[in-house]
PDB file of C-alpha atoms in Angstrom:
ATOM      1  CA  UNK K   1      -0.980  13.209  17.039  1.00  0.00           C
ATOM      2  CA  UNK K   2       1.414  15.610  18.139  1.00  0.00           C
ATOM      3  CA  UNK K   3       4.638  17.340  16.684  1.00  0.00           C
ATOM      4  CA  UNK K   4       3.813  16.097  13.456  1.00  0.00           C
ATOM      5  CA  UNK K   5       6.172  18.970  11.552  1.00  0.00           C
ATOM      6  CA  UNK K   6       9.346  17.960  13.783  1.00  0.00           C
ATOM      7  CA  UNK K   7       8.425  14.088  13.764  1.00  0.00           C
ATOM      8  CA  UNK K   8       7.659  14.196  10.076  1.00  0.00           C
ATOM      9  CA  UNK K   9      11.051  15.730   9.330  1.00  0.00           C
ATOM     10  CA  UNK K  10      13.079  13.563  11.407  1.00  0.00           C
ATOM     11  CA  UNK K  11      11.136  10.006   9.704  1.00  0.00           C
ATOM     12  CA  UNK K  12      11.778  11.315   5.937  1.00  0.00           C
ATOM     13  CA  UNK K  13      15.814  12.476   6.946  1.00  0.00           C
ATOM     14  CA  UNK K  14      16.094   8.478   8.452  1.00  0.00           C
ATOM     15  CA  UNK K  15      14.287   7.087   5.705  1.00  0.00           C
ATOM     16  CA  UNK K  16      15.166   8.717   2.721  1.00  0.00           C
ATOM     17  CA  UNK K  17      18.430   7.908   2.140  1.00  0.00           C
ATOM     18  CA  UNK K  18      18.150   4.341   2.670  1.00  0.00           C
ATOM     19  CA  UNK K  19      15.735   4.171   0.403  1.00  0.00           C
ATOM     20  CA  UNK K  20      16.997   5.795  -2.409  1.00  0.00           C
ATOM     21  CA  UNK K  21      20.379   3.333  -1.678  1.00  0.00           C
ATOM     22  CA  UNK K  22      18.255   0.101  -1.452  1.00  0.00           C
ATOM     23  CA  UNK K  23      16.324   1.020  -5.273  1.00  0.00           C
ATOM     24  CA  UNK K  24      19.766   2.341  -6.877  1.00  0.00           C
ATOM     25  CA  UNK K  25      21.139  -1.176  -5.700  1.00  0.00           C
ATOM     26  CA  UNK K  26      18.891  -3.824  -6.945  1.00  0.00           C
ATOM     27  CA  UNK K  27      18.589  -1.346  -9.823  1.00  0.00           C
ATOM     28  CA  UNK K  28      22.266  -1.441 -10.615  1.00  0.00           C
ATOM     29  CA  UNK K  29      22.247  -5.313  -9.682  1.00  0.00           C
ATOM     30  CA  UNK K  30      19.515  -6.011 -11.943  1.00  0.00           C
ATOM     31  CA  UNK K  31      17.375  -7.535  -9.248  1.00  0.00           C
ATOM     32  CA  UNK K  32      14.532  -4.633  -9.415  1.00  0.00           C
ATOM     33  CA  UNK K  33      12.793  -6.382 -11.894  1.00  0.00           C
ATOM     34  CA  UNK K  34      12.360 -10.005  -9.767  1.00  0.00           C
ATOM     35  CA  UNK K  35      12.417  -7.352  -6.233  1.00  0.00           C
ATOM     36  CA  UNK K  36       8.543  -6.200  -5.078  1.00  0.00           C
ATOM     37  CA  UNK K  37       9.170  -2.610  -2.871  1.00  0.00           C
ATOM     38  CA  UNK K  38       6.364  -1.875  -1.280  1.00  0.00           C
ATOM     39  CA  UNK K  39       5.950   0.726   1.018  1.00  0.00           C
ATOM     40  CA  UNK K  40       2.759   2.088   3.145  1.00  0.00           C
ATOM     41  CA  UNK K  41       1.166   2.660   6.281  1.00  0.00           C
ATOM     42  CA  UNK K  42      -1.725   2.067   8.374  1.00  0.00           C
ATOM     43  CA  UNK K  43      -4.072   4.937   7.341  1.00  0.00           C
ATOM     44  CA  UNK K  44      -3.992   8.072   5.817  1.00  0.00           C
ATOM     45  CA  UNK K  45      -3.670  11.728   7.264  1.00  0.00           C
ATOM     46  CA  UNK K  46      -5.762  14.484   6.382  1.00  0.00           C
ATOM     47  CA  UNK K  47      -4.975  18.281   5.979  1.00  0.00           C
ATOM     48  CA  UNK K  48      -7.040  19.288   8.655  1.00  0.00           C
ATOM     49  CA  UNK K  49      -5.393  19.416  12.202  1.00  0.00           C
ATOM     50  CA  UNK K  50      -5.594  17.403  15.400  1.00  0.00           C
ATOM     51  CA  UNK K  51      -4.545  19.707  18.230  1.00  0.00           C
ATOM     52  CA  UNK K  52      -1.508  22.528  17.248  1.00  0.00           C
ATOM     53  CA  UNK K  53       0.567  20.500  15.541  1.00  0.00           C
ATOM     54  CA  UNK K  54      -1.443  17.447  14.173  1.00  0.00           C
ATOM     55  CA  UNK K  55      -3.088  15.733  11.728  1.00  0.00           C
ATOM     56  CA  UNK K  56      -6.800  13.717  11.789  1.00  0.00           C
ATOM     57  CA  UNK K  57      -6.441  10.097  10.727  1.00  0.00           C
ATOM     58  CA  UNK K  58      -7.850   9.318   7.266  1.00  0.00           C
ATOM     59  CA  UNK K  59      -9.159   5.719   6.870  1.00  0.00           C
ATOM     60  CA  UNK K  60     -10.543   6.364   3.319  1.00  0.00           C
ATOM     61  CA  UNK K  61      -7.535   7.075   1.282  1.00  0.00           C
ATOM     62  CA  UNK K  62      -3.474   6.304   2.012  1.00  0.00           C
ATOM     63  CA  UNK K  63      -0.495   6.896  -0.007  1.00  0.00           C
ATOM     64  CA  UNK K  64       2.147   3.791  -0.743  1.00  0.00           C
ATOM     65  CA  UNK K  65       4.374   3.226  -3.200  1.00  0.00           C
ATOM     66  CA  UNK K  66       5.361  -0.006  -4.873  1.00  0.00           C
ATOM     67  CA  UNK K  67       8.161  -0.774  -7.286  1.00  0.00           C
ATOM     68  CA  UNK K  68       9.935  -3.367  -9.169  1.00  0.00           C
ATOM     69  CA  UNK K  69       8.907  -7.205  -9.999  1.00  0.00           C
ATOM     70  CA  UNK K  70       5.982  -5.938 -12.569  1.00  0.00           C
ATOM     71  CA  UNK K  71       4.948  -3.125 -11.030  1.00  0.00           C
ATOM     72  CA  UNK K  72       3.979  -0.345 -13.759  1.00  0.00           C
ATOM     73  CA  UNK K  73       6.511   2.305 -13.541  1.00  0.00           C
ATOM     74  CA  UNK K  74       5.777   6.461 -12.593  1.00  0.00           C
ATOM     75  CA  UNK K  75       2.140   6.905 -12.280  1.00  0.00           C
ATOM     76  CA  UNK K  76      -0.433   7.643 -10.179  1.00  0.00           C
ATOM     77  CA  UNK K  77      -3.171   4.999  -9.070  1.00  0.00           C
ATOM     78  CA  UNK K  78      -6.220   6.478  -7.587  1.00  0.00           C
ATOM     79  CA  UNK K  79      -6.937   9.839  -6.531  1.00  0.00           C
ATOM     80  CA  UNK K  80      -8.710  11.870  -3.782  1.00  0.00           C
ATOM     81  CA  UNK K  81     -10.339  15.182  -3.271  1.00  0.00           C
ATOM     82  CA  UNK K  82      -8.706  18.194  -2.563  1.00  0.00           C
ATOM     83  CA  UNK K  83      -9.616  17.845   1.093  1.00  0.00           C
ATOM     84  CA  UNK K  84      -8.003  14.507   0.921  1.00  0.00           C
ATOM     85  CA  UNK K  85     -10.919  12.438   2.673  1.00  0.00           C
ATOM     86  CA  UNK K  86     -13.687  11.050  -0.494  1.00  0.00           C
ATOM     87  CA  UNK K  87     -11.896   8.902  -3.005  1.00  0.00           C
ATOM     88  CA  UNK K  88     -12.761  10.258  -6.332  1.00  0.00           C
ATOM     89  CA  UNK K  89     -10.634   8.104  -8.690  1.00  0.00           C
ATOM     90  CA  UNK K  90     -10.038   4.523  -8.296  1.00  0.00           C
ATOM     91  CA  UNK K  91     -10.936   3.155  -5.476  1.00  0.00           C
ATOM     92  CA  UNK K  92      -8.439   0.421  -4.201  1.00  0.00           C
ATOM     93  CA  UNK K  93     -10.031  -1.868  -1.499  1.00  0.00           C
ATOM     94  CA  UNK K  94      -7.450  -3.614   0.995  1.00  0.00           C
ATOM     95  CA  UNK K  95      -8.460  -7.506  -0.620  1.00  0.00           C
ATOM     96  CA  UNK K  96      -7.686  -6.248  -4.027  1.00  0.00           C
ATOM     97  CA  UNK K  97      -4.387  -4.560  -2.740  1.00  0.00           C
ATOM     98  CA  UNK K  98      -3.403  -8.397  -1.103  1.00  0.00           C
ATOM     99  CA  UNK K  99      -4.522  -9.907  -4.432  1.00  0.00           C
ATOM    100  CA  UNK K 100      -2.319  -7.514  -6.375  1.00  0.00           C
ATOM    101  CA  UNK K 101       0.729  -7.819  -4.177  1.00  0.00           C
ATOM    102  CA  UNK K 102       0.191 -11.869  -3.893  1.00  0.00           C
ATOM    103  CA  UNK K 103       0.090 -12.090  -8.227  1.00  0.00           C
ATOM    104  CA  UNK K 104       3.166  -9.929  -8.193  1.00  0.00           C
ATOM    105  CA  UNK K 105       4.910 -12.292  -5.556  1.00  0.00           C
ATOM    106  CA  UNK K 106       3.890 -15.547  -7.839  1.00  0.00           C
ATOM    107  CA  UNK K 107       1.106 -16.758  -5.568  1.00  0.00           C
ATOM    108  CA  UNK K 108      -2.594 -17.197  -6.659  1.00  0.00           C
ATOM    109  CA  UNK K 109      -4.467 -15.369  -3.927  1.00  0.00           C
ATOM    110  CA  UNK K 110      -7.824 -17.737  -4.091  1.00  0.00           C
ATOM    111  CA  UNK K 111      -5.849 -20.984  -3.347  1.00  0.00           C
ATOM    112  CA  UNK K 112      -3.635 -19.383  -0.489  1.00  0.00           C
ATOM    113  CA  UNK K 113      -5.863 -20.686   2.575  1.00  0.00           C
ATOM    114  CA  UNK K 114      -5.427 -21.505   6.218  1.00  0.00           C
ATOM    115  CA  UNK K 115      -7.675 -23.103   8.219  1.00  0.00           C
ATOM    116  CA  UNK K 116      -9.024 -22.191  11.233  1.00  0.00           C
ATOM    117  CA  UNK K 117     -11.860 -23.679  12.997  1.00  0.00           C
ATOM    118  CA  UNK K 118     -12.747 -26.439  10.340  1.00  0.00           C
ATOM    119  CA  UNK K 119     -13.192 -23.802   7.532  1.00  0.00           C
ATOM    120  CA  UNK K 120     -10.719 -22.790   4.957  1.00  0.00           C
ATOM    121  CA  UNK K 121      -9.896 -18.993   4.742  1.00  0.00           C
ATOM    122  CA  UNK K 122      -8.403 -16.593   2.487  1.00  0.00           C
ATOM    123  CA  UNK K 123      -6.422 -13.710   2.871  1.00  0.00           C
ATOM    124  CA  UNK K 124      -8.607 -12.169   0.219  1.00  0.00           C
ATOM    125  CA  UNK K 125     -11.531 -13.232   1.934  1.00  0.00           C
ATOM    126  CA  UNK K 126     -13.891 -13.476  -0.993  1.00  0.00           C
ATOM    127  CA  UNK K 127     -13.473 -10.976  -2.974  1.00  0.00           C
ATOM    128  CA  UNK K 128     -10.053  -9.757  -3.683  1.00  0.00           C
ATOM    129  CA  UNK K 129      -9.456  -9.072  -7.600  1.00  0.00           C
ATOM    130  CA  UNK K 130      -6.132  -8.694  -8.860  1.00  0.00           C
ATOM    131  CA  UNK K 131      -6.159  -4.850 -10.211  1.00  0.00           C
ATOM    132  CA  UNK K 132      -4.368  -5.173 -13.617  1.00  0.00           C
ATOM    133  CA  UNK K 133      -3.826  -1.267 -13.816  1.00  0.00           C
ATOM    134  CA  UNK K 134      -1.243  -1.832 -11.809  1.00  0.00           C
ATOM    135  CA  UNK K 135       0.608  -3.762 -13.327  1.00  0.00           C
ATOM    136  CA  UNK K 136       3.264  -3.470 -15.843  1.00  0.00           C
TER     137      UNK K 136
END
């Protein structure tokens, strides 16, 4: 909530690299295409600011990336305004996101359950749909 320029900065310098190592390697190795990346947080940020040096918390649209293992490759999916808080292009609801990343891991999302409290549960709860423009 604080420092964001400075704490920003110092994140993308100990991430970056890594990063780029870990997709040149399973690239190179050929393992990319079996490998899901996935990478995301817990909310978005807007542009406005939260105190000098801040940002306001955006629940209604997030940035992630996700590569490899039949992911399509080098697009955008889903879009928002310029004030980055209404979603105005493809909405992407947190079930259908679990749906999406179960299919790509090989696992059909309505017959993962666990049980708890004599009722069967999914992590898709009951409506996650698998969102096919994501995929290669």
């Amino acid at each position: 909530h604080s420092n964001l320029h400075n704490g920003l900065k110092k994140n993308c310098a100990a991430v970056d690299q890594p990063t780029a190592a870990l997709l040149t390697d399973l690239k190179q190795r050929g393992l990319l295409e079996d490998t899901l990346v996935l990478f995301g947080s817990e909310f978005g940020r807007q542009p406005t600011a939260q105190g000098p040096d801040g940002r306001v918390h955006n629940i209604t649209g997030y940035s992630m990336f996700m590569t490899g293992a039949g992911v399509k490759q080098g697009f955008t999916y889903g879009a928002t305004d310029e004030f980055s808080y209404n979603i105005t292009e493809n909405p992407l609801h947190v079930h259908d996101l679990n749906a999406t990343i179960l299919h790509l891991l090989g696992i059909d999302h309505k017959r993962l359950t666990f049980r708890f409290q004599g009722r069967h549960y999914r992590i898709t709860d009951v409506h996650g749909e698998i969102v096919r423009g994501i995929l290669a």
